[in-house]
Each structure stands twice: as C-alpha cells, then as structure tokens.
Coordinates of C-alpha atoms in Angstrom, one line a residue:
M23 CA 26.7 -27.1 -12.1
L24 CA 24.6 -26.0 -15.1
W25 CA 21.7 -28.4 -15.6
T26 CA 20.4 -29.3 -19.1
K27 CA 16.7 -30.1 -19.6
E28 CA 17.6 -33.6 -20.6
A29 CA 19.6 -34.2 -17.4
I30 CA 16.7 -32.8 -15.3
K31 CA 14.2 -35.0 -17.2
K32 CA 16.3 -38.1 -16.6
I33 CA 16.2 -37.4 -12.8
Y34 CA 12.5 -36.3 -12.7
K35 CA 11.2 -39.4 -14.6
Q36 CA 13.0 -42.0 -12.4
P37 CA 10.7 -44.5 -10.6
L38 CA 9.3 -42.4 -7.8
M39 CA 10.8 -44.4 -4.9
D40 CA 14.2 -44.4 -6.5
L41 CA 13.9 -40.6 -7.0
V42 CA 13.0 -40.0 -3.4
F43 CA 15.7 -42.3 -2.2
D44 CA 18.4 -40.4 -4.3
A45 CA 17.0 -37.1 -3.1
A46 CA 17.0 -38.2 0.5
K47 CA 20.7 -39.2 0.3
V48 CA 21.6 -35.7 -1.1
H49 CA 19.5 -34.1 1.6
R50 CA 21.2 -36.0 4.4
L51 CA 24.6 -35.2 3.1
N52 CA 24.0 -31.5 2.8
N53 CA 21.4 -30.6 5.4
S54 CA 20.4 -31.4 9.0
N55 CA 17.1 -32.7 10.2
Q56 CA 15.9 -29.1 10.8
V57 CA 12.8 -27.6 9.3
Q58 CA 12.3 -23.8 9.3
L59 CA 9.0 -22.4 10.5
C60 CA 8.1 -19.3 8.4
T61 CA 5.2 -17.0 8.8
L62 CA 3.8 -14.9 5.9
L63 CA 1.7 -11.8 6.5
N64 CA -0.4 -10.0 3.9
I65 CA 0.5 -6.4 4.6
K66 CA -1.6 -5.0 1.8
S67 CA -4.4 -7.0 0.3
G68 CA -6.3 -7.0 -3.0
G69 CA -6.7 -4.4 -5.8
C70 CA -3.7 -5.7 -7.8
S71 CA -3.7 -4.7 -11.5
E72 CA -2.1 -8.0 -12.6
D73 CA -4.2 -10.8 -14.2
C74 CA -2.5 -13.8 -12.6
S75 CA -5.2 -16.5 -13.3
Y76 CA -4.8 -18.1 -9.9
C77 CA -4.9 -15.1 -7.7
S78 CA -8.0 -13.7 -5.8
Q79 CA -6.2 -10.4 -5.2
S80 CA -6.4 -9.3 -8.8
S81 CA -8.8 -6.4 -9.4
R82 CA -9.9 -8.1 -12.6
Y83 CA -11.8 -10.9 -10.8
K84 CA -14.8 -10.9 -8.6
T85 CA -13.7 -12.7 -5.4
D86 CA -14.1 -12.4 -1.7
S87 CA -10.6 -11.2 -1.2
P88 CA -10.7 -7.9 0.7
V89 CA -9.0 -4.7 -0.5
T90 CA -7.0 -3.1 2.3
P91 CA -4.3 -0.4 2.6
L92 CA -0.8 -1.0 3.7
M93 CA -0.7 -1.9 7.4
T94 CA 0.9 0.3 9.9
V95 CA 4.4 -0.5 11.2
D96 CA 3.1 -1.2 14.7
K97 CA 0.5 -3.7 13.5
V98 CA 3.1 -5.6 11.5
L99 CA 5.6 -5.7 14.4
E100 CA 2.8 -7.0 16.6
A101 CA 2.3 -9.9 14.1
A102 CA 6.1 -10.5 13.8
K103 CA 6.5 -10.7 17.6
K104 CA 3.6 -13.2 17.8
A105 CA 5.2 -15.3 15.1
K106 CA 8.6 -15.3 16.8
A107 CA 7.0 -16.2 20.2
N108 CA 5.4 -19.2 18.4
G109 CA 8.7 -20.4 16.9
S110 CA 8.9 -18.9 13.5
T111 CA 12.4 -17.8 12.6
R112 CA 11.6 -16.2 9.2
F113 CA 8.9 -13.5 8.8
C114 CA 7.7 -12.8 5.3
M115 CA 5.6 -9.8 4.2
G116 CA 3.5 -9.7 1.0
A117 CA 1.8 -6.8 -0.7
A118 CA -0.5 -7.1 -3.7
W119 CA 1.2 -4.7 -6.1
R120 CA 2.5 -5.1 -9.7
D121 CA 5.6 -3.0 -8.8
M122 CA 6.8 -0.3 -6.5
H123 CA 6.6 2.6 -9.0
G124 CA 5.3 5.7 -7.4
R125 CA 5.3 4.1 -3.9
K126 CA 8.2 5.9 -2.2
T127 CA 6.3 6.5 1.0
N128 CA 5.1 2.9 1.2
L129 CA 8.6 1.5 0.5
K130 CA 10.0 3.7 3.2
R131 CA 7.4 2.3 5.6
I132 CA 8.2 -1.3 4.6
A133 CA 11.9 -0.6 5.0
E134 CA 11.2 0.5 8.6
M135 CA 9.3 -2.8 9.1
V136 CA 12.3 -4.7 7.8
T137 CA 14.8 -3.0 10.0
E138 CA 12.6 -3.5 13.1
I139 CA 11.9 -7.2 12.5
R140 CA 15.6 -7.9 11.6
G141 CA 16.4 -6.3 15.0
M142 CA 14.2 -8.9 16.6
G143 CA 16.6 -11.6 15.4
M144 CA 14.4 -12.9 12.6
E145 CA 15.1 -13.4 9.0
V146 CA 13.0 -11.0 6.9
C147 CA 11.6 -11.6 3.4
T148 CA 9.3 -9.4 1.3
T149 CA 7.3 -9.9 -1.9
L150 CA 6.2 -6.6 -3.4
G151 CA 6.1 -7.1 -7.1
M152 CA 8.8 -5.9 -9.5
L153 CA 11.7 -3.9 -8.1
T154 CA 14.2 -1.5 -9.7
P155 CA 17.9 -1.7 -8.7
E156 CA 17.5 1.4 -6.5
Q157 CA 14.5 -0.1 -4.7
A158 CA 16.3 -3.3 -4.1
K159 CA 19.3 -1.4 -2.7
Q160 CA 16.9 0.5 -0.3
L161 CA 15.6 -2.8 1.0
K162 CA 19.1 -4.2 1.3
D163 CA 20.2 -1.2 3.3
A164 CA 17.2 -1.7 5.6
G165 CA 18.4 -5.2 6.4
L166 CA 16.3 -7.4 4.1
T167 CA 17.4 -11.1 4.2
A168 CA 15.6 -12.3 1.1
Y169 CA 13.2 -11.1 -1.6
N170 CA 10.5 -13.4 -3.0
H171 CA 9.7 -13.2 -6.7
N172 CA 8.3 -16.5 -8.0
I173 CA 8.7 -17.5 -11.7
D174 CA 5.4 -19.4 -11.1
T175 CA 5.7 -22.0 -13.9
S176 CA 7.7 -22.8 -17.0
R177 CA 8.6 -20.1 -19.6
E178 CA 6.5 -22.0 -22.1
H179 CA 3.3 -22.3 -20.0
Y180 CA 3.7 -18.8 -18.4
P181 CA 1.6 -16.9 -21.0
S182 CA -1.3 -19.2 -20.3
V183 CA -1.3 -18.0 -16.7
I184 CA -0.3 -14.3 -16.8
T185 CA -0.3 -11.7 -19.5
T186 CA 0.4 -8.5 -17.6
R187 CA 4.0 -9.3 -16.7
S188 CA 6.5 -11.2 -18.9
F189 CA 8.6 -14.0 -17.8
D190 CA 11.7 -11.9 -18.5
E191 CA 10.4 -9.1 -16.4
R192 CA 10.4 -11.6 -13.5
L193 CA 14.0 -12.6 -14.2
E194 CA 15.0 -8.9 -14.4
T195 CA 13.7 -8.3 -10.9
I196 CA 15.5 -11.4 -9.7
D197 CA 18.7 -10.0 -11.3
N198 CA 18.2 -6.6 -9.5
V199 CA 17.7 -8.4 -6.2
K200 CA 20.9 -10.5 -6.6
N201 CA 22.9 -7.5 -7.7
A202 CA 21.8 -5.7 -4.5
G203 CA 23.2 -8.5 -2.4
I204 CA 19.8 -9.8 -1.3
R205 CA 19.1 -13.5 -1.3
V206 CA 16.6 -14.7 -3.8
C207 CA 13.4 -16.7 -2.8
S208 CA 11.9 -18.0 -6.0
G209 CA 9.7 -21.0 -6.9
G210 CA 6.2 -21.5 -8.2
I211 CA 2.8 -23.1 -8.2
L212 CA 1.9 -26.7 -9.3
G213 CA -1.6 -27.3 -10.6
L214 CA -1.8 -24.4 -13.0
G215 CA -2.6 -26.8 -15.9
E216 CA 1.0 -27.3 -16.7
S217 CA 2.4 -30.5 -18.2
E218 CA 5.2 -32.7 -17.0
E219 CA 7.5 -31.1 -19.5
D220 CA 6.5 -27.7 -18.0
R221 CA 7.6 -28.8 -14.6
I222 CA 10.9 -29.9 -16.0
S223 CA 11.4 -26.6 -17.7
F224 CA 10.4 -24.8 -14.5
L225 CA 13.1 -26.7 -12.7
Y226 CA 15.5 -25.8 -15.5
T227 CA 15.1 -22.1 -14.9
L228 CA 15.4 -22.5 -11.2
G229 CA 18.6 -24.5 -11.7
Q230 CA 20.0 -21.4 -13.4
I231 CA 18.7 -18.9 -10.8
K232 CA 20.0 -21.1 -7.9
P233 CA 17.7 -19.4 -5.3
E234 CA 18.5 -19.5 -1.6
S235 CA 14.9 -20.3 -1.0
L236 CA 12.5 -22.3 -3.2
P237 CA 8.8 -22.3 -2.3
I238 CA 6.6 -25.0 -3.8
N239 CA 2.9 -24.1 -3.8
A240 CA 0.1 -26.4 -4.7
L241 CA -2.7 -24.5 -6.3
V242 CA -5.7 -23.7 -4.0
P243 CA -8.5 -23.0 -6.5
I244 CA -10.4 -19.8 -5.5
E245 CA -13.9 -19.0 -6.6
G246 CA -14.0 -16.1 -9.0
T247 CA -10.6 -16.7 -10.5
P248 CA -10.1 -18.3 -14.0
M249 CA -8.6 -21.3 -12.3
A250 CA -11.4 -21.9 -9.8
K251 CA -12.3 -25.2 -11.5
N252 CA -8.8 -26.6 -11.7
K253 CA -8.5 -30.0 -10.1
K254 CA -6.4 -30.6 -7.0
I255 CA -2.9 -31.7 -8.0
P256 CA -2.0 -35.1 -6.6
V257 CA 1.0 -35.5 -4.3
H258 CA 3.3 -37.5 -6.7
P259 CA 4.1 -34.5 -9.0
I260 CA 4.7 -32.4 -5.9
L261 CA 7.0 -35.0 -4.6
R262 CA 8.8 -35.4 -7.9
T263 CA 9.4 -31.7 -8.2
I264 CA 10.8 -31.4 -4.6
A265 CA 13.0 -34.4 -5.0
T266 CA 14.4 -33.2 -8.3
A267 CA 15.0 -29.7 -6.9
R268 CA 16.8 -31.2 -4.0
I269 CA 19.2 -33.1 -6.2
M270 CA 19.8 -30.1 -8.4
L271 CA 20.1 -27.6 -5.5
P272 CA 21.6 -29.4 -2.5
K273 CA 21.8 -26.4 -0.2
T274 CA 18.7 -24.5 -1.2
I275 CA 15.9 -24.2 1.4
I276 CA 12.8 -25.9 -0.2
R277 CA 9.6 -24.6 1.3
L278 CA 6.2 -26.3 1.4
A279 CA 4.0 -23.3 0.9
A280 CA 0.3 -22.7 -0.1
G281 CA -1.8 -25.8 -0.3
R282 CA 0.1 -27.8 2.3
Y283 CA -3.0 -28.0 4.5
T284 CA -4.6 -30.2 1.8
M285 CA -1.8 -32.8 2.2
S286 CA -1.9 -35.6 4.8
E287 CA 0.8 -35.8 7.4
S288 CA 2.3 -38.8 5.8
E289 CA 2.4 -37.0 2.4
Q290 CA 4.2 -34.1 4.1
A291 CA 6.7 -36.5 5.7
L292 CA 7.5 -37.9 2.3
C293 CA 8.2 -34.3 1.1
F294 CA 10.5 -33.8 4.1
M295 CA 12.3 -37.0 3.3
A296 CA 12.7 -35.9 -0.4
G297 CA 14.3 -32.6 0.7
A298 CA 11.7 -30.1 1.8
N299 CA 13.1 -28.3 4.9
A300 CA 10.8 -25.4 5.6
V301 CA 7.0 -24.8 6.0
F302 CA 4.8 -21.7 6.2
T303 CA 2.9 -21.8 9.5
G304 CA 0.7 -19.6 11.6
E305 CA -2.7 -18.1 11.1
R306 CA -2.9 -17.7 7.3
M307 CA -1.0 -17.6 4.1
L308 CA -1.7 -14.6 1.8
T309 CA -5.3 -15.6 0.9
T310 CA -5.4 -19.3 1.8
H311 CA -5.6 -21.4 4.9
C312 CA -2.5 -22.2 6.8
T313 CA -1.7 -24.9 9.4
G314 CA -1.1 -23.5 12.9
W315 CA 2.2 -23.3 14.9
D316 CA 1.3 -25.9 17.6
E317 CA 0.0 -28.4 15.1
D318 CA 3.2 -28.1 12.9
K319 CA 5.6 -28.3 15.9
E320 CA 3.8 -31.4 17.1
M321 CA 4.1 -32.9 13.6
L322 CA 7.8 -32.2 13.3
D323 CA 8.3 -33.8 16.8
R324 CA 6.6 -36.9 15.7
W325 CA 8.9 -37.3 12.7
G326 CA 12.1 -36.5 14.6
L327 CA 12.5 -33.1 12.9
T328 CA 13.6 -30.0 14.8
P329 CA 12.9 -26.3 14.2
M330 CA 15.6 -24.4 12.3
P331 CA 17.1 -21.3 13.9
S332 CA 17.4 -18.0 12.0
F333 CA 20.3 -17.2 9.8
V334 CA 21.5 -20.7 9.0
E335 CA 24.3 -20.1 6.6
E336 CA 23.2 -20.8 3.0
Q337 CA 25.5 -21.8 0.2
A338 CA 23.3 -21.4 -2.8
E339 CA 25.4 -19.8 -5.5
V340 CA 24.5 -16.3 -6.7
E341 CA 24.5 -16.0 -10.5
S342 CA 22.9 -13.6 -12.9
P343 CA 19.7 -15.1 -14.4
K344 CA 20.4 -13.4 -17.7
E345 CA 20.8 -15.6 -20.7
M346 CA 18.1 -18.1 -19.5
Q347 CA 16.7 -19.1 -22.8
A348 CA 16.0 -22.8 -23.3

C-alpha cells in the first residue's frame, strides 16, 4: 500500500489511546510477543567529515568523542561472541565515515568481520556511510543481513540538520543496498527540532522505502554539538511515531534505539504495546549510554515478552526509493 501524507496524518493525530490500541491490534495480528536484542559496536570512532548537528563524531565540533582507527577483526569478533553469549541475535557495526570512497582495505576487513559473525549464527548489520552499488554487492557477498542508512528526519527539515549530504544521496544509498539484495534498516531521530508535520513527512518517506528494520532514536544532546541545548523529547511523540509506523508497516522490525535509557520501564512497555519489537542492548550505543543485557532480559520477562531468535523471516516489501518527492 502506498501511503499519502493525509492518510498518515489522520492516523498520527488520533487520540493517543485510540492510536496505540489500533497499532496494538495490527501488531498482534502480524507479530509475536518476541523482542529482538541487538548490539551495536562502534568499530571506528570520530573524525567524520559530515556536519550532522546531533553527532559528537563530527570533526567539525569540539566534543569528548574519541577518534580511533578501524578495529581489528579479532577485537570485533570478541565483542560479537560476548553479545551472542548474552542473548543478542543481531550484531551491528558502525563506522564514522561519510562514505567508503578510497577505503578498499577497510571494506575488505569489514567484509571479513561480516562473514565471521554471520558464521556464528547472528544477523549482521553495518552502517558505514554512503555506498556505491559495487560496495553494496561486496557486503552482500560477504553475508551481510542488513545495512543501516537512516533518513534522520523529514525531507523538509533535513537541511536544518545536515548540509554535507543531501536527502536524495541517502535515498540513493538505500536504493543501492536494495538492488544488491541486502535488507534495509532505516529510521531516524526524534527531538531534532522537527515539527509534528515533519514527523508525518518522515513517516511518509519510510512508508515508501518499506524498510525491514526501522530504528527510532530519541536525541541524546551531547555537549559540543549544535544540538547540545535541545530539550528532551517527551514520550508521547515517540509513541505516536512508533504506533503510526506499526500500522503502516505491519511486518517491519521497529527498534527502540538511542535514548531509550532515558525512558521509564512503563514508557518502554507502552512502546512495545504500540509495535516496537527490538531494542539495542549491551555496553554502549555508538556514543551514548545503553541499557545492559541482564536488565533488559529481566524487563522483557516482567512484561511477558520473549527474546527473538536470529533470522526471523521478514516480509517487508522491497521497492526502489526513487520518485520519493512529496
């Protein structure tokens, strides 16, 4: 189904309890009570040339984020084994780069990481910046499950957040990933100063992409970045965004990502009721705090939710994100 902005707006602006109820019905019909535990490792930190206003890894801002080279294969495999032993079934690797241009040796090393982790029986996702079709194919051949490339926010609000990479360049990478046969992980960040209309437009684009995986981040303001003084986003727009996304994309995995640690357990439970069915867990997100494995497993148990195994078959449609103008 192709969603119009007006149809999305009608869903999004329902009374909140009605919206959550409708989303919960869709979620129950299409998904189990399982929640996937995912672990994200920063395999190359800082020094990024982009100017993303929320990110401490940009070389343009003075932050406490360290600048480190690409990790060795052995160190990454050690982290993946620890994550698997603690119950994570998806292992994600992020590197602070604009793109992979001129990084053939690094890409070859990352492909080796992907193959080894896939051999451990885990889903593998990477986020490395923009990809060419050839680079996407190389990762596909290595066994990559999914590639994360967030759209971050609405097309309209995007230039207020980032100027060094266009919205259409993001869609081009998503297109390259899809054409290589890799599942798309794409979502965004709430709390970037966007309006309600921006959140509806953000959902509109995601409705056209139809990602296999949709991470919802709540901004964690970091000292030294242009958005350091942004106010914490309250839970109700997060809940509305998740619930609307669940109605639009019944089979997509919706992931509670960065900023989840700022939410109470009851707020997280409402998000699970509305359709969220994955969390990032472990020692740390890319540059922000992350709730630990034991704490998360205990929480899921209290709410009658169970950990999701790897490679649960997804039915999110794969369509080209071209022609995505409003």
